[in-house]
Coordinates of C-alpha atoms and ligand atoms in Angstrom, one line a residue:
M1 CA 15.9 -13.5 2.5
I2 CA 13.3 -11.5 0.7
K3 CA 11.0 -9.4 3.0
L4 CA 7.7 -7.9 1.9
Y5 CA 6.5 -5.1 4.1
Y6 CA 2.7 -5.2 3.9
S7 CA -0.5 -3.8 5.2
P8 CA -3.5 -6.1 4.6
G9 CA -5.3 -5.7 1.3
T10 CA -3.2 -2.8 0.0
A11 CA -0.9 -2.5 -3.0
C12 CA 1.3 -5.2 -1.4
L13 CA -1.2 -7.8 -2.7
A14 CA 0.1 -8.2 -6.2
P15 CA 3.8 -8.7 -5.1
H16 CA 2.5 -11.0 -2.4
F17 CA 0.5 -13.1 -4.9
L18 CA 3.7 -13.4 -7.1
L19 CA 6.0 -14.4 -4.2
E20 CA 3.5 -17.3 -3.5
E21 CA 2.9 -18.1 -7.2
F22 CA 6.7 -18.3 -7.8
K23 CA 7.1 -20.4 -4.6
L24 CA 9.9 -18.2 -3.3
P25 CA 11.1 -18.1 0.3
Y26 CA 10.1 -14.8 1.9
E27 CA 9.1 -13.1 5.0
L28 CA 6.0 -10.9 5.5
V29 CA 6.6 -7.9 7.7
L30 CA 3.4 -6.2 8.9
V31 CA 3.4 -2.4 8.8
D32 CA 0.3 -1.5 11.0
T33 CA -1.1 1.6 9.3
S34 CA -3.8 1.9 11.9
R35 CA -1.0 2.7 14.4
Q36 CA 0.7 4.9 11.8
E37 CA 3.7 2.6 11.7
H38 CA 4.3 3.6 8.1
Q39 CA 5.0 7.2 9.3
R40 CA 7.4 6.2 12.1
E41 CA 11.2 6.7 11.8
A42 CA 12.0 3.0 11.6
Y43 CA 9.9 2.5 8.5
L44 CA 10.7 5.9 7.0
K45 CA 14.4 5.0 7.1
L46 CA 13.6 2.0 4.8
N47 CA 11.0 3.9 2.7
P48 CA 11.1 7.7 3.0
L49 CA 7.8 7.9 1.1
G50 CA 6.0 6.1 4.0
K51 CA 4.1 4.0 1.5
I52 CA 3.4 0.3 1.3
P53 CA 4.6 -2.0 -0.2
L54 CA 8.4 -2.2 0.2
L55 CA 10.4 -5.2 -0.8
T56 CA 13.9 -5.8 0.5
D57 CA 16.4 -8.6 -0.3
L58 CA 19.5 -8.9 1.7
T59 CA 20.6 -12.2 0.2
E60 CA 23.3 -10.9 -2.1
E61 CA 23.7 -7.2 -1.6
E62 CA 21.5 -4.7 0.1
F63 CA 18.5 -4.2 -2.1
S64 CA 15.2 -2.4 -1.6
L65 CA 12.4 -1.5 -3.9
T66 CA 9.1 0.4 -3.7
E67 CA 6.2 0.8 -6.2
S68 CA 4.1 -2.3 -6.4
A69 CA 4.3 -2.5 -10.2
A70 CA 8.1 -2.2 -10.2
I71 CA 8.3 -5.0 -7.5
C72 CA 6.1 -7.2 -9.7
L73 CA 8.3 -6.5 -12.8
H74 CA 11.5 -7.2 -10.8
L75 CA 10.2 -10.5 -9.4
Q76 CA 9.4 -11.5 -13.0
D77 CA 12.8 -10.5 -14.3
R78 CA 14.7 -12.1 -11.4
F79 CA 12.8 -15.3 -10.8
A80 CA 10.4 -16.2 -13.6
A81 CA 12.9 -18.1 -15.7
S82 CA 14.2 -20.1 -12.8
H83 CA 11.0 -20.5 -10.7
A84 CA 8.0 -20.0 -13.0
P85 CA 8.9 -20.4 -16.7
A86 CA 5.3 -19.8 -17.8
F87 CA 5.8 -16.1 -16.6
H88 CA 9.1 -15.7 -18.5
L89 CA 8.8 -13.3 -21.6
E90 CA 11.7 -12.6 -23.8
I91 CA 12.8 -8.9 -23.9
G92 CA 11.8 -7.4 -27.2
S93 CA 9.0 -10.0 -27.8
A94 CA 5.5 -8.8 -28.7
Q95 CA 4.1 -10.4 -25.6
R96 CA 6.5 -8.5 -23.3
A97 CA 5.6 -5.3 -25.1
Q98 CA 1.9 -6.0 -24.3
L99 CA 2.8 -6.8 -20.7
Y100 CA 4.5 -3.3 -20.4
K101 CA 1.3 -1.7 -21.8
W102 CA -0.9 -3.5 -19.3
M103 CA 1.4 -2.9 -16.3
L104 CA 1.6 0.8 -17.1
Y105 CA -2.1 1.2 -17.9
L106 CA -3.1 -0.6 -14.7
S107 CA -0.6 1.3 -12.4
N108 CA -0.6 4.8 -13.8
T109 CA -4.3 5.0 -15.0
L110 CA -6.6 2.6 -13.2
Q111 CA -4.7 2.5 -9.9
A112 CA -4.2 6.3 -9.9
E113 CA -8.0 6.8 -10.3
L114 CA -8.6 4.3 -7.5
I115 CA -6.4 6.3 -5.2
S116 CA -8.7 9.4 -5.9
Y117 CA -11.7 7.2 -5.1
F118 CA -10.3 6.0 -1.8
Y119 CA -8.6 9.3 -0.8
P120 CA -10.8 12.1 -2.4
E121 CA -10.0 14.4 0.5
R122 CA -6.4 14.6 -0.7
L123 CA -7.7 16.4 -3.8
L124 CA -10.4 18.5 -2.2
A125 CA -10.6 18.5 1.5
E126 CA -14.1 19.9 2.0
A127 CA -16.5 16.9 2.7
E128 CA -19.1 17.8 0.0
L129 CA -16.4 18.4 -2.7
A130 CA -14.5 15.3 -1.7
Q131 CA -17.8 13.3 -2.2
K132 CA -18.0 14.7 -5.7
V133 CA -14.3 13.8 -6.4
K134 CA -15.2 10.3 -5.3
E135 CA -18.2 10.0 -7.5
S136 CA -16.3 11.3 -10.4
A137 CA -13.4 8.9 -9.8
E138 CA -15.9 6.0 -9.7
N139 CA -17.3 7.1 -13.1
R140 CA -13.9 7.1 -14.6
V141 CA -13.0 3.8 -13.1
A142 CA -16.2 2.4 -14.7
T143 CA -14.9 3.6 -18.1
M144 CA -11.6 1.9 -17.5
L145 CA -13.2 -1.4 -16.4
S146 CA -15.4 -1.2 -19.6
Y147 CA -12.2 -0.9 -21.7
I148 CA -10.8 -4.0 -20.0
E149 CA -14.1 -5.8 -20.4
Q150 CA -14.1 -5.0 -24.1
H151 CA -10.5 -6.3 -24.4
F152 CA -11.6 -9.7 -22.8
A153 CA -14.7 -9.8 -25.0
Q154 CA -12.6 -9.3 -28.2
T155 CA -9.7 -11.6 -27.3
K156 CA -11.7 -14.2 -25.3
G157 CA -8.8 -14.1 -22.8
P158 CA -8.6 -16.0 -20.7
Y159 CA -5.8 -13.7 -19.5
L160 CA -4.7 -10.1 -20.5
L161 CA -2.1 -11.6 -22.8
G162 CA -4.4 -14.2 -24.2
D163 CA -3.5 -17.8 -23.3
T164 CA -0.4 -16.8 -21.2
V165 CA -1.0 -15.9 -17.6
S166 CA 1.3 -12.9 -16.6
I167 CA 2.1 -10.7 -13.7
A168 CA -0.4 -8.1 -15.1
D169 CA -3.2 -10.6 -14.4
F170 CA -2.3 -10.5 -10.7
Y171 CA -2.1 -6.7 -10.8
L172 CA -5.5 -6.5 -12.4
F173 CA -7.0 -8.9 -9.9
M174 CA -5.7 -6.7 -7.0
L175 CA -7.2 -3.5 -8.5
G176 CA -10.4 -5.3 -9.5
R177 CA -10.8 -6.4 -5.9
W178 CA -10.5 -2.7 -4.8
T179 CA -13.7 -2.0 -6.8
R180 CA -15.8 -4.4 -4.8
G181 CA -17.7 -1.6 -3.0
M182 CA -18.5 0.3 -6.2
Q183 CA -22.0 0.4 -7.9
K184 CA -20.6 -1.7 -10.7
P185 CA -17.5 -3.7 -9.4
A186 CA -15.2 -5.7 -11.6
R187 CA -17.0 -8.9 -10.8
A188 CA -20.2 -7.5 -12.3
Y189 CA -18.8 -7.3 -15.9
P190 CA -19.4 -10.5 -17.8
H191 CA -15.9 -11.3 -19.0
L192 CA -14.0 -9.5 -16.3
G193 CA -16.1 -11.2 -13.7
V194 CA -15.2 -14.6 -15.1
F195 CA -11.5 -13.5 -15.1
M196 CA -11.8 -12.4 -11.4
Q197 CA -13.3 -15.8 -10.4
R198 CA -10.7 -17.7 -12.4
M199 CA -7.8 -15.8 -10.7
F200 CA -9.4 -16.2 -7.3
E201 CA -9.2 -20.0 -7.7
R202 CA -5.3 -19.8 -7.8
P203 CA -3.8 -21.2 -4.6
S204 CA -1.3 -18.3 -4.5
I205 CA -4.2 -15.9 -4.2
V206 CA -6.1 -17.9 -1.6
T207 CA -2.9 -18.3 0.5
S208 CA -2.1 -14.6 0.3
F209 CA -5.5 -13.6 1.4
S210 CA -5.3 -16.0 4.3
Q211 CA -1.8 -14.8 5.3
E212 CA -3.0 -11.2 5.2
G213 CA -6.1 -12.1 7.3
L214 CA -8.5 -10.9 4.6
Q215 CA -12.1 -12.1 4.7
A216 CA -15.0 -12.3 2.3
P217 CA -16.2 -10.6 0.2
Y218 CA -12.8 -11.1 -1.5
F219 CA -13.6 -9.3 -4.7
Ligands
GSH1 N1 2.2 3.9 -6.3 C1 2.5 3.2 -5.1 C2 1.3 3.6 -4.2 C3 1.6 3.1 -2.8 C4 0.5 3.5 -1.9 O1 -0.2 4.6 -2.0 N2 0.2 2.6 -0.9 C5 -0.8 2.9 0.0 C6 -1.5 1.6 0.4 S1 -2.4 0.9 -1.0 C7 -0.3 3.5 1.3 O2 0.9 3.3 1.6 N3 -1.1 4.3 2.0 C8 -0.7 4.9 3.2 C9 -0.7 6.4 3.0 O3 -0.8 6.9 1.9 O4 -0.5 7.1 4.0 C10 2.5 1.7 -5.3 O5 1.9 1.3 -6.2 O6 3.3 1.0 -4.6

Protein backbone atom coordinates (compact mmCIF):
# COMPACT_ATOMS: atom_id res chain seq x y z
CA MET A 1 0.00 0.00 0.00
CA ILE A 2 1.23 3.46 -0.88
CA LYS A 3 1.41 5.90 2.03
CA LEU A 4 1.72 9.66 1.64
CA TYR A 5 3.01 11.45 4.72
CA TYR A 6 1.48 14.90 4.62
CA SER A 7 0.96 18.15 6.42
CA PRO A 8 -2.03 20.15 5.10
CA GLY A 9 -1.35 22.49 2.21
CA THR A 10 2.38 21.84 1.97
CA ALA A 11 4.49 20.32 -0.82
CA CYS A 12 2.53 17.09 -0.29
CA LEU A 13 -0.32 18.58 -2.33
CA ALA A 14 0.97 17.83 -5.83
CA PRO A 15 1.60 14.12 -5.09
CA HIS A 16 -1.76 14.00 -3.29
CA PHE A 17 -3.57 15.43 -6.35
CA LEU A 18 -1.92 12.80 -8.56
CA LEU A 19 -2.76 9.87 -6.27
CA GLU A 20 -6.38 11.01 -6.56
CA GLU A 21 -6.16 11.81 -10.28
CA PHE A 22 -4.72 8.34 -11.03
CA LYS A 23 -7.33 6.74 -8.71
CA LEU A 24 -4.68 4.78 -6.83
CA PRO A 25 -5.29 3.08 -3.51
CA TYR A 26 -3.27 4.90 -0.86
CA GLU A 27 -3.25 5.97 2.75
CA LEU A 28 -2.67 9.49 4.04
CA VAL A 29 -0.53 9.77 7.16
CA LEU A 30 -0.68 13.11 8.97
CA VAL A 31 2.61 14.53 10.21
CA ASP A 32 1.56 17.28 12.60
CA THR A 33 4.19 19.97 12.13
CA SER A 34 2.53 22.20 14.76
CA ARG A 35 3.53 19.48 17.25
CA GLN A 36 6.96 19.16 15.61
CA GLU A 37 6.20 15.56 14.61
CA HIS A 38 8.42 15.99 11.57
CA GLN A 39 11.38 16.45 13.92
CA ARG A 40 10.65 13.42 16.07
CA GLU A 41 12.68 10.24 15.96
CA ALA A 42 9.90 8.12 14.45
CA TYR A 43 9.59 10.38 11.39
CA LEU A 44 13.31 11.14 11.11
CA LYS A 45 13.88 7.40 10.81
CA LEU A 46 11.73 7.46 7.68
CA ASN A 47 13.00 10.80 6.38
CA PRO A 48 16.22 12.06 7.96
CA LEU A 49 15.63 15.47 6.33
CA GLY A 50 12.54 15.98 8.52
CA LYS A 51 10.66 17.39 5.54
CA ILE A 52 7.25 16.73 4.02
CA PRO A 53 6.19 15.00 1.81
CA LEU A 54 7.38 11.42 2.00
CA LEU A 55 5.95 8.57 -0.05
CA THR A 56 6.42 4.96 0.92
CA ASP A 57 5.27 1.87 -0.89
CA LEU A 58 5.67 -1.46 0.77
CA THR A 59 3.69 -3.45 -1.81
CA GLU A 60 6.60 -5.04 -3.62
CA GLU A 61 9.75 -4.14 -1.82
CA GLU A 62 10.55 -1.48 0.71
CA PHE A 63 10.46 1.81 -1.14
CA SER A 64 10.48 5.38 0.08
CA LEU A 65 10.92 8.67 -1.73
CA THR A 66 11.22 12.31 -0.72
CA GLU A 67 11.09 15.50 -2.85
CA SER A 68 7.66 16.41 -4.09
CA ALA A 69 8.75 16.75 -7.75
CA ALA A 70 10.51 13.36 -7.69
CA ILE A 71 7.40 11.74 -6.20
CA CYS A 72 5.26 13.24 -8.98
CA LEU A 73 7.66 12.01 -11.68
CA HIS A 74 7.77 8.57 -10.09
CA LEU A 75 3.96 8.33 -9.92
CA GLN A 76 3.81 9.21 -13.60
CA ASP A 77 6.49 6.64 -14.55
CA ARG A 78 5.00 3.89 -12.49
CA PHE A 79 1.27 4.40 -12.95
CA ALA A 80 0.38 6.70 -15.86
CA ALA A 81 0.41 4.04 -18.58
CA SER A 82 -1.76 1.67 -16.55
CA HIS A 83 -3.98 4.08 -14.63
CA ALA A 84 -4.05 7.41 -16.49
CA PRO A 85 -2.92 6.99 -20.12
CA ALA A 86 -3.42 10.71 -20.82
CA PHE A 87 -0.43 11.38 -18.54
CA HIS A 88 1.88 8.87 -20.25
CA LEU A 89 4.67 10.54 -22.25
CA GLU A 90 7.20 8.51 -24.22
CA ILE A 91 10.80 8.77 -23.02
CA GLY A 92 12.71 10.86 -25.55
CA SER A 93 9.59 12.56 -26.91
CA ALA A 94 9.51 16.35 -27.30
CA GLN A 95 6.58 16.59 -24.89
CA ARG A 96 8.44 14.67 -22.20
CA ALA A 97 11.43 16.99 -22.65
CA GLN A 98 9.13 19.97 -22.08
CA LEU A 99 7.70 18.23 -19.03
CA TYR A 100 11.23 17.94 -17.57
CA LYS A 101 11.79 21.62 -18.25
CA TRP A 102 8.64 22.65 -16.42
CA MET A 103 9.11 20.28 -13.49
CA LEU A 104 12.64 21.57 -12.95
CA TYR A 105 11.75 25.21 -13.47
CA LEU A 106 8.86 24.95 -11.05
CA SER A 107 10.70 22.99 -8.37
CA ASN A 108 14.17 24.51 -8.44
CA THR A 109 13.29 28.09 -9.38
CA LEU A 110 9.73 29.07 -8.40
CA GLN A 111 9.41 26.73 -5.40
CA ALA A 112 12.86 27.70 -4.10
CA GLU A 113 11.88 31.38 -4.21
CA LEU A 114 8.61 30.63 -2.46
CA ILE A 115 10.57 28.98 0.35
CA SER A 116 12.51 32.26 0.77
CA TYR A 117 9.17 34.09 0.85
CA PHE A 118 7.70 31.83 3.54
CA TYR A 119 10.86 31.37 5.61
CA PRO A 120 12.89 34.61 5.09
CA GLU A 121 14.38 34.33 8.57
CA ARG A 122 16.28 31.25 7.42
CA LEU A 123 18.29 33.56 5.16
CA LEU A 124 18.57 36.59 7.45
CA ALA A 125 17.38 36.14 11.01
CA GLU A 126 16.96 39.78 12.05
CA ALA A 127 13.28 40.78 11.67
CA GLU A 128 13.83 43.90 9.58
CA LEU A 129 16.22 42.15 7.20
CA ALA A 130 13.97 39.10 6.98
CA GLN A 131 11.15 41.42 5.88
CA LYS A 132 13.36 42.72 3.08
CA VAL A 133 14.20 39.16 2.02
CA LYS A 134 10.47 38.42 1.91
CA GLU A 135 9.70 41.48 -0.22
CA SER A 136 12.55 40.71 -2.56
CA ALA A 137 11.40 37.08 -2.91
CA GLU A 138 7.87 38.28 -3.71
CA ASN A 139 9.26 40.51 -6.47
CA ARG A 140 11.18 37.63 -8.00
CA VAL A 141 8.13 35.35 -7.77
CA ALA A 142 6.17 38.03 -9.68
CA THR A 143 8.78 37.90 -12.48
CA MET A 144 8.45 34.11 -12.60
CA LEU A 145 4.65 34.23 -12.68
CA SER A 146 4.88 36.76 -15.53
CA TYR A 147 7.07 34.32 -17.46
CA ILE A 148 4.46 31.58 -17.01
CA GLU A 149 1.68 34.03 -17.91
CA GLN A 150 3.55 34.91 -21.11
CA HIS A 151 3.89 31.21 -21.93
CA PHE A 152 0.13 30.70 -21.59
CA ALA A 153 -0.56 33.88 -23.59
CA GLN A 154 1.64 32.67 -26.45
CA THR A 155 0.58 29.02 -26.52
CA LYS A 156 -3.06 29.58 -25.50
CA GLY A 157 -2.62 26.59 -23.19
CA PRO A 158 -4.84 25.37 -21.84
CA TYR A 159 -2.07 23.43 -20.06
CA LEU A 160 1.70 23.91 -19.76
CA LEU A 161 2.27 21.32 -22.50
CA GLY A 162 -0.52 22.67 -24.69
CA ASP A 163 -3.53 20.37 -25.11
CA THR A 164 -2.11 17.66 -22.86
CA VAL A 165 -2.64 17.87 -19.12
CA SER A 166 0.48 16.74 -17.24
CA ILE A 167 1.88 16.34 -13.75
CA ALA A 168 3.51 19.78 -14.19
CA ASP A 169 0.05 21.39 -14.22
CA PHE A 170 -0.67 19.95 -10.79
CA TYR A 171 2.71 21.15 -9.55
CA LEU A 172 2.05 24.65 -10.91
CA PHE A 173 -1.40 24.72 -9.33
CA MET A 174 0.13 23.82 -5.94
CA LEU A 175 2.74 26.59 -6.20
CA GLY A 176 0.25 29.08 -7.64
CA ARG A 177 -1.94 28.45 -4.60
CA TRP A 178 0.97 29.35 -2.34
CA THR A 179 1.01 32.87 -3.86
CA ARG A 180 -2.58 33.57 -2.76
CA GLY A 181 -1.47 36.03 -0.05
CA MET A 182 0.79 38.04 -2.35
CA GLN A 183 0.01 41.46 -3.80
CA LYS A 184 -0.35 39.91 -7.24
CA PRO A 185 -1.21 36.22 -6.78
CA ALA A 186 -1.32 33.66 -9.60
CA ARG A 187 -5.10 34.02 -9.86
CA ALA A 188 -4.72 37.72 -10.77
CA TYR A 189 -2.90 37.04 -14.06
CA PRO A 190 -5.34 36.79 -16.98
CA HIS A 191 -4.21 33.46 -18.48
CA LEU A 192 -2.70 31.95 -15.35
CA GLY A 193 -5.87 32.85 -13.46
CA VAL A 194 -7.99 30.93 -15.97
CA PHE A 195 -5.58 28.00 -15.64
CA MET A 196 -5.87 28.07 -11.82
CA GLN A 197 -9.66 28.07 -12.00
CA ARG A 198 -9.68 25.24 -14.57
CA MET A 199 -7.41 23.07 -12.42
CA PHE A 200 -9.50 23.80 -9.34
CA GLU A 201 -12.50 22.28 -11.09
CA ARG A 202 -10.81 18.85 -11.24
CA PRO A 203 -12.40 16.43 -8.75
CA SER A 204 -8.92 15.15 -7.75
CA ILE A 205 -8.01 18.62 -6.48
CA VAL A 206 -11.32 19.25 -4.73
CA THR A 207 -11.08 15.86 -2.99
CA SER A 208 -7.47 16.43 -1.92
CA PHE A 209 -8.34 19.82 -0.41
CA SER A 210 -11.20 18.26 1.49
CA GLN A 211 -9.07 15.33 2.74
CA GLU A 212 -6.40 17.74 3.97
CA GLY A 213 -9.04 19.88 5.66
CA LEU A 214 -8.17 22.99 3.63
CA GLN A 215 -10.63 25.83 3.39
CA ALA A 216 -11.28 28.85 1.14
CA PRO A 217 -9.59 30.83 -0.20
CA TYR A 218 -8.18 27.80 -2.03
CA PHE A 219 -5.94 29.74 -4.41
N1 LIG B 1 12.29 20.33 -1.79
C1 LIG B 1 11.39 19.67 -0.87
C2 LIG B 1 10.93 20.70 0.13
C3 LIG B 1 10.23 20.03 1.27
C4 LIG B 1 9.83 21.07 2.31
O1 LIG B 1 10.54 22.06 2.58
N2 LIG B 1 8.67 20.83 2.91
C5 LIG B 1 8.19 21.74 3.91
C6 LIG B 1 6.69 21.84 3.80
S1 LIG B 1 6.24 22.60 2.27
C7 LIG B 1 8.57 21.23 5.26
O2 LIG B 1 8.74 20.04 5.45
N3 LIG B 1 8.74 22.14 6.21
C8 LIG B 1 9.08 21.82 7.55
C9 LIG B 1 10.41 22.38 7.91
O3 LIG B 1 11.13 22.87 7.03
O4 LIG B 1 10.73 22.31 9.09
C10 LIG B 1 10.20 19.10 -1.63
O5 LIG B 1 9.80 19.69 -2.63
O6 LIG B 1 9.68 18.05 -1.23
